[in-house]
Amino acid sequence: MTENDFVSIGTLALPMLGKVCWKAPSNIALVKYWGKKENQIPANPSISFTLDACATTTSITYTRLEDSAADFQFELYFEGELKEDFKPKIHTFFKRTEKFLPFLKSYEFIIETSNSFPHSSGIASSASGMAALALCLMSIEKEINPDIEDDFFYKKASFLARLGSGSAGRSIEGDLIQWGSSLHIPNSSDLFGIHYPFEVHRNFRNFHDTILLVHKGQKTVSSTVGHDLMYGHPFAKERFSQAHKNLDKLKSIFASGDLSGFIEIVESEALTLHAMMMTSLPYFILMKPNTLEIINRIWAFRDATKTPICFTLDAGANVHVLYPESAKEKAIQFIQDELVAYCENGHYICDRIGKGAKQLSTTIG
Ligand code: DP6
């Protein structure tokens, strides 16, 4: 498929008024997306577990304007409060998606959004937020054109979400989502996420992700700036090719249920991501002392008990502790006994693999 497959026919009758609502989850990458080309095209393919508990709920009330407006007309409420400072991001998103959603300037939108996790938790809401927004816009498009089929609906939602934030393209469906063109994955695309098409052993069903909130403050460097620093990065070429190799290696690991192989790739990916940050110019460090304490504790516990538990990191100091259902009791005990002490105010979130976004019912008013 190409971008042009997502351009809508803009001539159908536009409804006067309506409201749509979606709840979209966050996701955690196993092979990381870090570095991009123009138009939100990833420099390498990535794969993620869709999460369940960490999610954004967004509703859009849309009212048709008498005449199309010169610019996008919308208000944004975050957790019940009007948020002017969130508007530029949405405006950029509308600009990037206008070509694919020709009705955008024909409506006034009231966007109401909230997260299941505290805004100040250091958990990025861009993936779940952009996914929920993209799904709401797709529901409006489906009101206009009821012939849209489910498969296209979700593909285009992922395509649009990706234009808002790359990783958001992996937050539409569950439970293991791959995004970015790979020679060895049929139908993989730089434009949208797909269900991982190969066999996945039951060891990887119901995986858990306990998110340890090490540092709840604002990150010092945004992901967007970090991605840009991969241009001209001395190790970029090697890194992009390593991501391809890691994705290939995961095929037999997922099929056979090889938890040790999984752990090796996932931890290496997390550390490589941060190594890229530490070796870019300007260089920066997003891990905190407690991030390292937690990593060392996990390694010592795994060595001593042979429990298949590991960590991954996103672009921040928080640690995602991953473990299979079979290790749940031991892992939770260990987290409570040894790791919670390193979390800011002892805060952590118990999450697990999820099935993807859900549409919620709405009433206007
Ligand atoms: C480290 O998707 O937040 O979480 O496309 O600029 O919005 P933008 O970046 P974003 O980058 C996520 C980076 C990551 C790795 C990953 O999720 O694959």
XYZ file of C-alpha atoms and ligand atoms in Angstrom:
383
model
C 0.000 0.000 0.000
C 1.072 3.591 -0.508
C 0.063 6.855 1.136
C -2.389 7.495 -1.680
C -4.479 4.501 -0.615
C -5.387 6.509 2.494
C -6.617 9.626 0.703
C -10.416 9.800 1.146
C -13.016 10.687 -1.391
C -14.282 13.944 0.029
C -17.624 14.298 -1.716
C -20.017 12.337 0.508
C -22.652 14.040 2.675
C -21.287 15.359 5.951
C -23.374 14.768 9.104
C -24.323 17.913 11.082
C -23.338 16.788 14.551
C -22.071 13.800 16.452
C -19.803 12.452 19.135
C -17.313 9.576 19.102
C -15.124 8.149 21.831
C -12.195 5.707 21.965
C -9.908 4.334 24.630
C -6.457 3.496 23.240
C -3.629 1.803 25.103
C 0.032 2.608 25.426
C 2.624 0.109 24.164
C 6.123 -0.955 25.080
C 8.655 -1.598 22.326
C 10.796 -4.740 22.416
C 12.818 -3.729 19.351
C 12.973 0.056 19.488
C 12.127 2.767 16.999
C 14.821 5.436 17.359
C 15.593 7.505 14.289
C 13.238 8.508 11.509
C 13.103 9.872 7.991
C 10.795 12.538 6.621
C 7.036 12.123 7.138
C 7.332 9.922 10.207
C 8.951 7.048 8.321
C 10.968 4.938 10.767
C 14.685 4.382 10.168
C 14.238 0.766 11.272
C 11.394 -1.633 12.017
C 10.164 -2.074 15.583
C 7.871 -4.399 17.512
C 5.888 -3.872 20.699
C 3.561 -5.388 23.221
C 0.317 -3.460 23.360
C -0.467 -2.609 26.987
C -3.787 -2.777 28.763
C -4.068 -0.529 31.821
C -2.093 2.488 30.608
C -4.470 4.153 28.200
C -5.917 7.432 26.964
C -9.644 8.001 26.549
C -10.600 10.654 24.034
C -13.938 11.865 22.772
C -14.599 14.260 19.929
C -17.849 16.186 19.579
C -18.133 17.476 16.040
C -20.395 20.209 14.742
C -20.520 21.064 11.062
C -19.602 24.625 10.117
C -21.684 26.529 7.621
C -18.634 27.060 5.468
C -15.282 25.360 5.619
C -12.928 27.308 7.882
C -9.550 28.734 6.853
C -7.892 26.945 9.758
C -8.786 24.021 12.037
C -11.455 24.864 14.631
C -11.080 22.976 17.886
C -10.936 23.209 21.661
C -8.987 20.774 23.766
C -9.902 19.710 27.292
C -7.409 17.583 29.210
C -8.846 15.973 32.327
C -11.742 18.447 32.258
C -9.649 21.577 31.845
C -9.190 23.692 28.768
C -5.562 23.268 27.680
C -4.198 25.862 25.300
C -0.649 24.500 25.541
C -1.674 21.097 24.111
C -3.165 22.717 21.009
C -0.030 23.187 18.861
C 0.619 19.419 18.869
C -2.938 18.715 17.720
C -2.707 21.473 15.155
C 0.447 19.884 13.700
C -1.344 16.535 13.679
C -4.319 18.025 11.798
C -1.977 19.607 9.274
C -0.191 16.310 8.662
C -3.429 14.363 8.311
C -5.575 16.894 6.421
C -4.752 15.331 3.064
C -6.204 12.041 4.318
C -9.170 13.506 6.242
C -10.667 16.176 3.980
C -13.490 16.927 6.434
C -11.168 18.402 9.087
C -11.861 22.056 8.188
C -15.603 21.471 7.808
C -16.183 20.942 11.540
C -15.677 22.475 14.896
C -14.298 19.851 17.279
C -14.439 19.645 21.043
C -11.744 17.175 22.050
C -11.901 15.819 25.586
C -9.086 13.580 26.688
C -7.801 11.932 29.856
C -5.200 9.356 30.804
C -5.539 6.347 33.080
C -2.115 7.192 34.501
C -1.124 10.450 36.199
C 0.099 13.103 33.745
C 3.194 13.662 35.861
C 4.140 9.962 35.973
C 6.820 10.307 33.317
C 4.825 7.868 31.162
C 4.622 9.231 27.651
C 1.024 9.713 26.587
C 1.793 10.475 22.947
C 1.325 6.873 21.781
C -2.036 6.283 23.459
C -3.128 9.908 22.945
C -2.470 10.032 19.218
C -3.942 6.544 18.766
C -7.185 7.537 20.512
C -7.405 10.743 18.482
C -6.769 8.919 15.192
C -9.467 6.353 16.020
C -12.001 9.089 16.827
C -11.272 10.745 13.484
C -11.663 7.400 11.732
C -15.056 6.939 13.413
C -16.103 10.328 12.031
C -14.839 9.283 8.621
C -16.903 6.117 8.917
C -19.999 8.179 9.722
C -19.370 9.991 6.457
C -18.562 6.818 4.552
C -20.202 3.758 6.187
C -18.720 1.462 3.541
C -15.292 1.541 5.181
C -14.394 -2.004 6.224
C -12.813 -2.927 9.546
C -9.474 -3.945 8.113
C -9.045 -0.592 6.338
C -10.423 1.287 9.354
C -7.708 -0.041 11.661
C -4.940 0.250 9.073
C -5.785 3.849 8.386
C -6.126 4.589 12.123
C -2.598 3.252 12.606
C -1.412 5.227 9.574
C -2.896 8.463 10.976
C -1.689 7.814 14.532
C 1.823 7.285 13.184
C 1.703 10.746 11.634
C 1.014 12.119 15.124
C 3.689 10.075 16.887
C 5.556 7.135 15.380
C 5.006 4.707 18.231
C 1.274 5.568 18.272
C 0.898 3.570 15.068
C 1.520 0.489 17.256
C -1.201 1.431 19.779
C -4.326 0.661 17.783
C -4.557 -3.114 17.993
C -3.133 -5.866 20.203
C -1.284 -7.776 21.273
C 2.044 -7.958 19.462
C 2.409 -5.258 16.810
C 5.145 -4.776 14.272
C 5.751 -1.516 12.409
C 8.321 -0.729 9.750
C 9.278 -2.430 6.572
C 11.244 -5.657 7.009
C 12.357 -7.950 4.198
C 11.420 -11.013 6.218
C 7.979 -9.986 7.457
C 5.259 -10.231 4.816
C 3.024 -7.143 4.555
C 5.200 -5.155 6.972
C 5.029 -1.446 6.238
C 6.639 1.847 7.177
C 3.174 3.380 7.001
C 1.265 1.434 9.685
C 1.523 -1.315 12.270
C 0.469 -4.903 11.602
C -0.292 -7.925 13.782
C 2.929 -9.910 14.124
C 2.216 -12.549 11.487
C 4.266 -15.484 12.799
C 3.746 -18.116 15.455
C 3.886 -16.883 19.059
C 4.404 -19.446 21.828
C 2.068 -19.409 24.835
C 5.000 -18.213 27.021
C 4.475 -14.810 25.443
C 0.713 -14.670 25.947
C -0.422 -12.713 29.017
C 3.020 -11.212 29.528
C 3.230 -8.717 32.373
C 4.769 -5.261 32.418
C 5.159 -3.619 35.801
C 6.175 -0.012 35.228
C 8.415 1.351 37.961
C 8.062 5.130 38.166
C 11.618 6.133 38.911
C 11.336 9.741 37.876
C 8.035 11.475 37.377
C 9.303 14.853 36.180
C 9.431 16.155 32.666
C 12.127 14.557 30.487
C 15.103 16.766 29.690
C 15.139 15.753 26.004
C 12.002 14.891 24.009
C 11.797 11.794 21.795
C 11.442 14.015 18.745
C 14.764 15.703 19.491
C 16.326 12.302 20.249
C 15.180 10.875 16.916
C 16.714 13.855 15.122
C 20.062 13.218 16.772
C 20.261 9.930 14.884
C 20.988 11.983 11.739
C 24.741 11.875 11.312
C 25.090 9.742 14.441
C 28.364 7.791 14.208
C 26.679 4.469 15.027
C 23.358 5.006 13.237
C 23.962 2.642 10.325
C 25.045 -0.208 12.605
C 22.146 0.449 14.944
C 19.532 0.352 12.199
C 20.931 -2.893 10.860
C 21.054 -4.366 14.380
C 17.327 -3.647 14.811
C 16.603 -5.620 11.623
C 18.720 -8.501 12.905
C 17.064 -8.488 16.316
C 13.640 -8.562 14.713
C 14.715 -11.539 12.608
C 16.096 -13.335 15.666
C 12.818 -12.886 17.497
C 11.042 -15.088 14.953
C 12.393 -18.388 16.272
C 12.369 -17.078 19.856
C 8.663 -16.280 19.666
C 7.902 -19.588 17.972
C 9.793 -21.771 20.442
C 8.992 -19.854 23.621
C 12.698 -19.203 24.304
C 12.538 -16.801 27.256
C 16.340 -16.475 27.609
C 16.685 -15.476 23.970
C 13.834 -12.992 24.442
C 15.464 -11.471 27.528
C 18.790 -11.045 25.761
C 17.287 -9.144 22.850
C 14.911 -7.011 24.899
C 17.535 -5.866 27.409
C 20.117 -5.281 24.705
C 17.609 -3.164 22.760
C 16.868 -1.038 25.840
C 20.530 -0.435 26.582
C 21.324 0.248 22.930
C 18.567 2.877 22.827
C 20.172 4.671 25.758
C 23.659 4.102 24.346
C 22.520 5.979 21.227
C 21.492 8.903 23.426
C 24.793 8.848 25.266
C 26.790 8.840 22.036
C 24.880 11.470 20.051
C 25.954 15.089 19.800
C 24.773 16.697 21.969
C 24.866 13.629 24.237
C 22.428 13.120 27.073
C 21.465 10.616 29.756
C 17.842 9.893 30.626
C 18.502 7.081 33.096
C 18.705 8.015 36.782
C 20.800 6.351 39.492
C 17.733 4.357 40.567
C 17.241 3.098 36.999
C 20.655 1.431 37.288
C 19.981 0.159 40.808
C 16.839 -1.552 39.528
C 18.632 -3.071 36.536
C 21.348 -4.495 38.784
C 18.765 -5.890 41.201
C 16.913 -7.577 38.350
C 20.122 -9.161 37.082
C 21.089 -10.418 40.556
C 17.602 -11.822 41.197
C 17.492 -13.521 37.814
C 20.922 -15.070 38.389
C 20.027 -16.305 41.849
C 16.512 -17.599 41.185
C 16.507 -18.346 37.424
C 13.200 -16.464 37.184
C 12.665 -15.256 33.577
C 12.259 -11.587 34.429
C 13.846 -8.716 32.524
C 13.664 -4.993 31.966
C 13.180 -2.592 29.138
C 13.291 1.185 29.026
C 11.584 3.778 26.917
C 13.049 7.223 26.370
C 13.083 8.044 30.077
C 14.172 6.874 33.508
C 11.223 4.578 34.266
C 11.819 0.845 34.128
C 9.397 -1.613 32.532
C 9.765 -4.987 34.268
C 8.644 -7.769 31.936
C 7.790 -11.330 32.996
C 5.579 -14.186 31.823
C 2.375 -15.266 33.572
C 4.217 -18.318 34.979
C 6.615 -16.066 36.929
C 3.926 -13.692 38.189
C 3.906 -14.509 41.934
C 7.692 -14.559 42.284
C 8.106 -11.412 40.197
C 5.532 -9.377 42.132
C 7.026 -10.435 45.448
C 10.490 -9.448 44.232
C 9.272 -6.104 42.904
C 7.599 -5.314 46.224
C 10.501 -6.491 48.349
C 13.372 -5.039 46.367
C 12.392 -2.617 43.631
C 9.587 -0.422 44.937
C 12.093 1.320 47.208
C 13.697 2.830 44.086
C 10.433 4.281 42.752
C 9.489 7.906 43.310
C 7.093 7.863 46.283
C 6.973 4.070 45.904
C 4.768 4.404 42.820
C 4.461 1.745 40.146
C 1.797 0.545 37.701
C 0.905 -3.108 37.120
C 0.168 -3.548 33.463
C 0.073 -6.470 31.031
C -0.322 -7.246 27.360
C -3.630 -5.970 26.023
C -5.920 -6.482 23.088
C -5.914 -2.974 21.660
C -8.179 0.054 21.535
C -11.910 -0.010 22.309
C -14.703 2.194 21.109
C -16.843 3.590 23.936
C -20.445 4.617 23.660
C -21.304 8.307 23.799
C -24.164 10.684 24.333
C -24.013 14.280 23.254
C -24.227 16.917 25.951
C 11.999 5.186 22.738
O 6.960 7.649 18.956
O 7.528 9.123 20.919
O 9.661 4.911 22.880
O 7.512 9.800 16.367
O 8.756 11.691 17.406
O 6.515 11.046 18.308
P 7.784 10.574 17.633
O 8.516 9.610 18.657
P 7.960 8.505 19.642
O 9.298 7.658 19.895
C 9.253 6.526 20.699
C 10.591 6.073 20.978
C 10.734 4.940 21.975
C 10.864 3.600 21.258
C 9.630 2.960 20.713
O 8.525 3.145 21.253
O 9.801 2.202 19.727
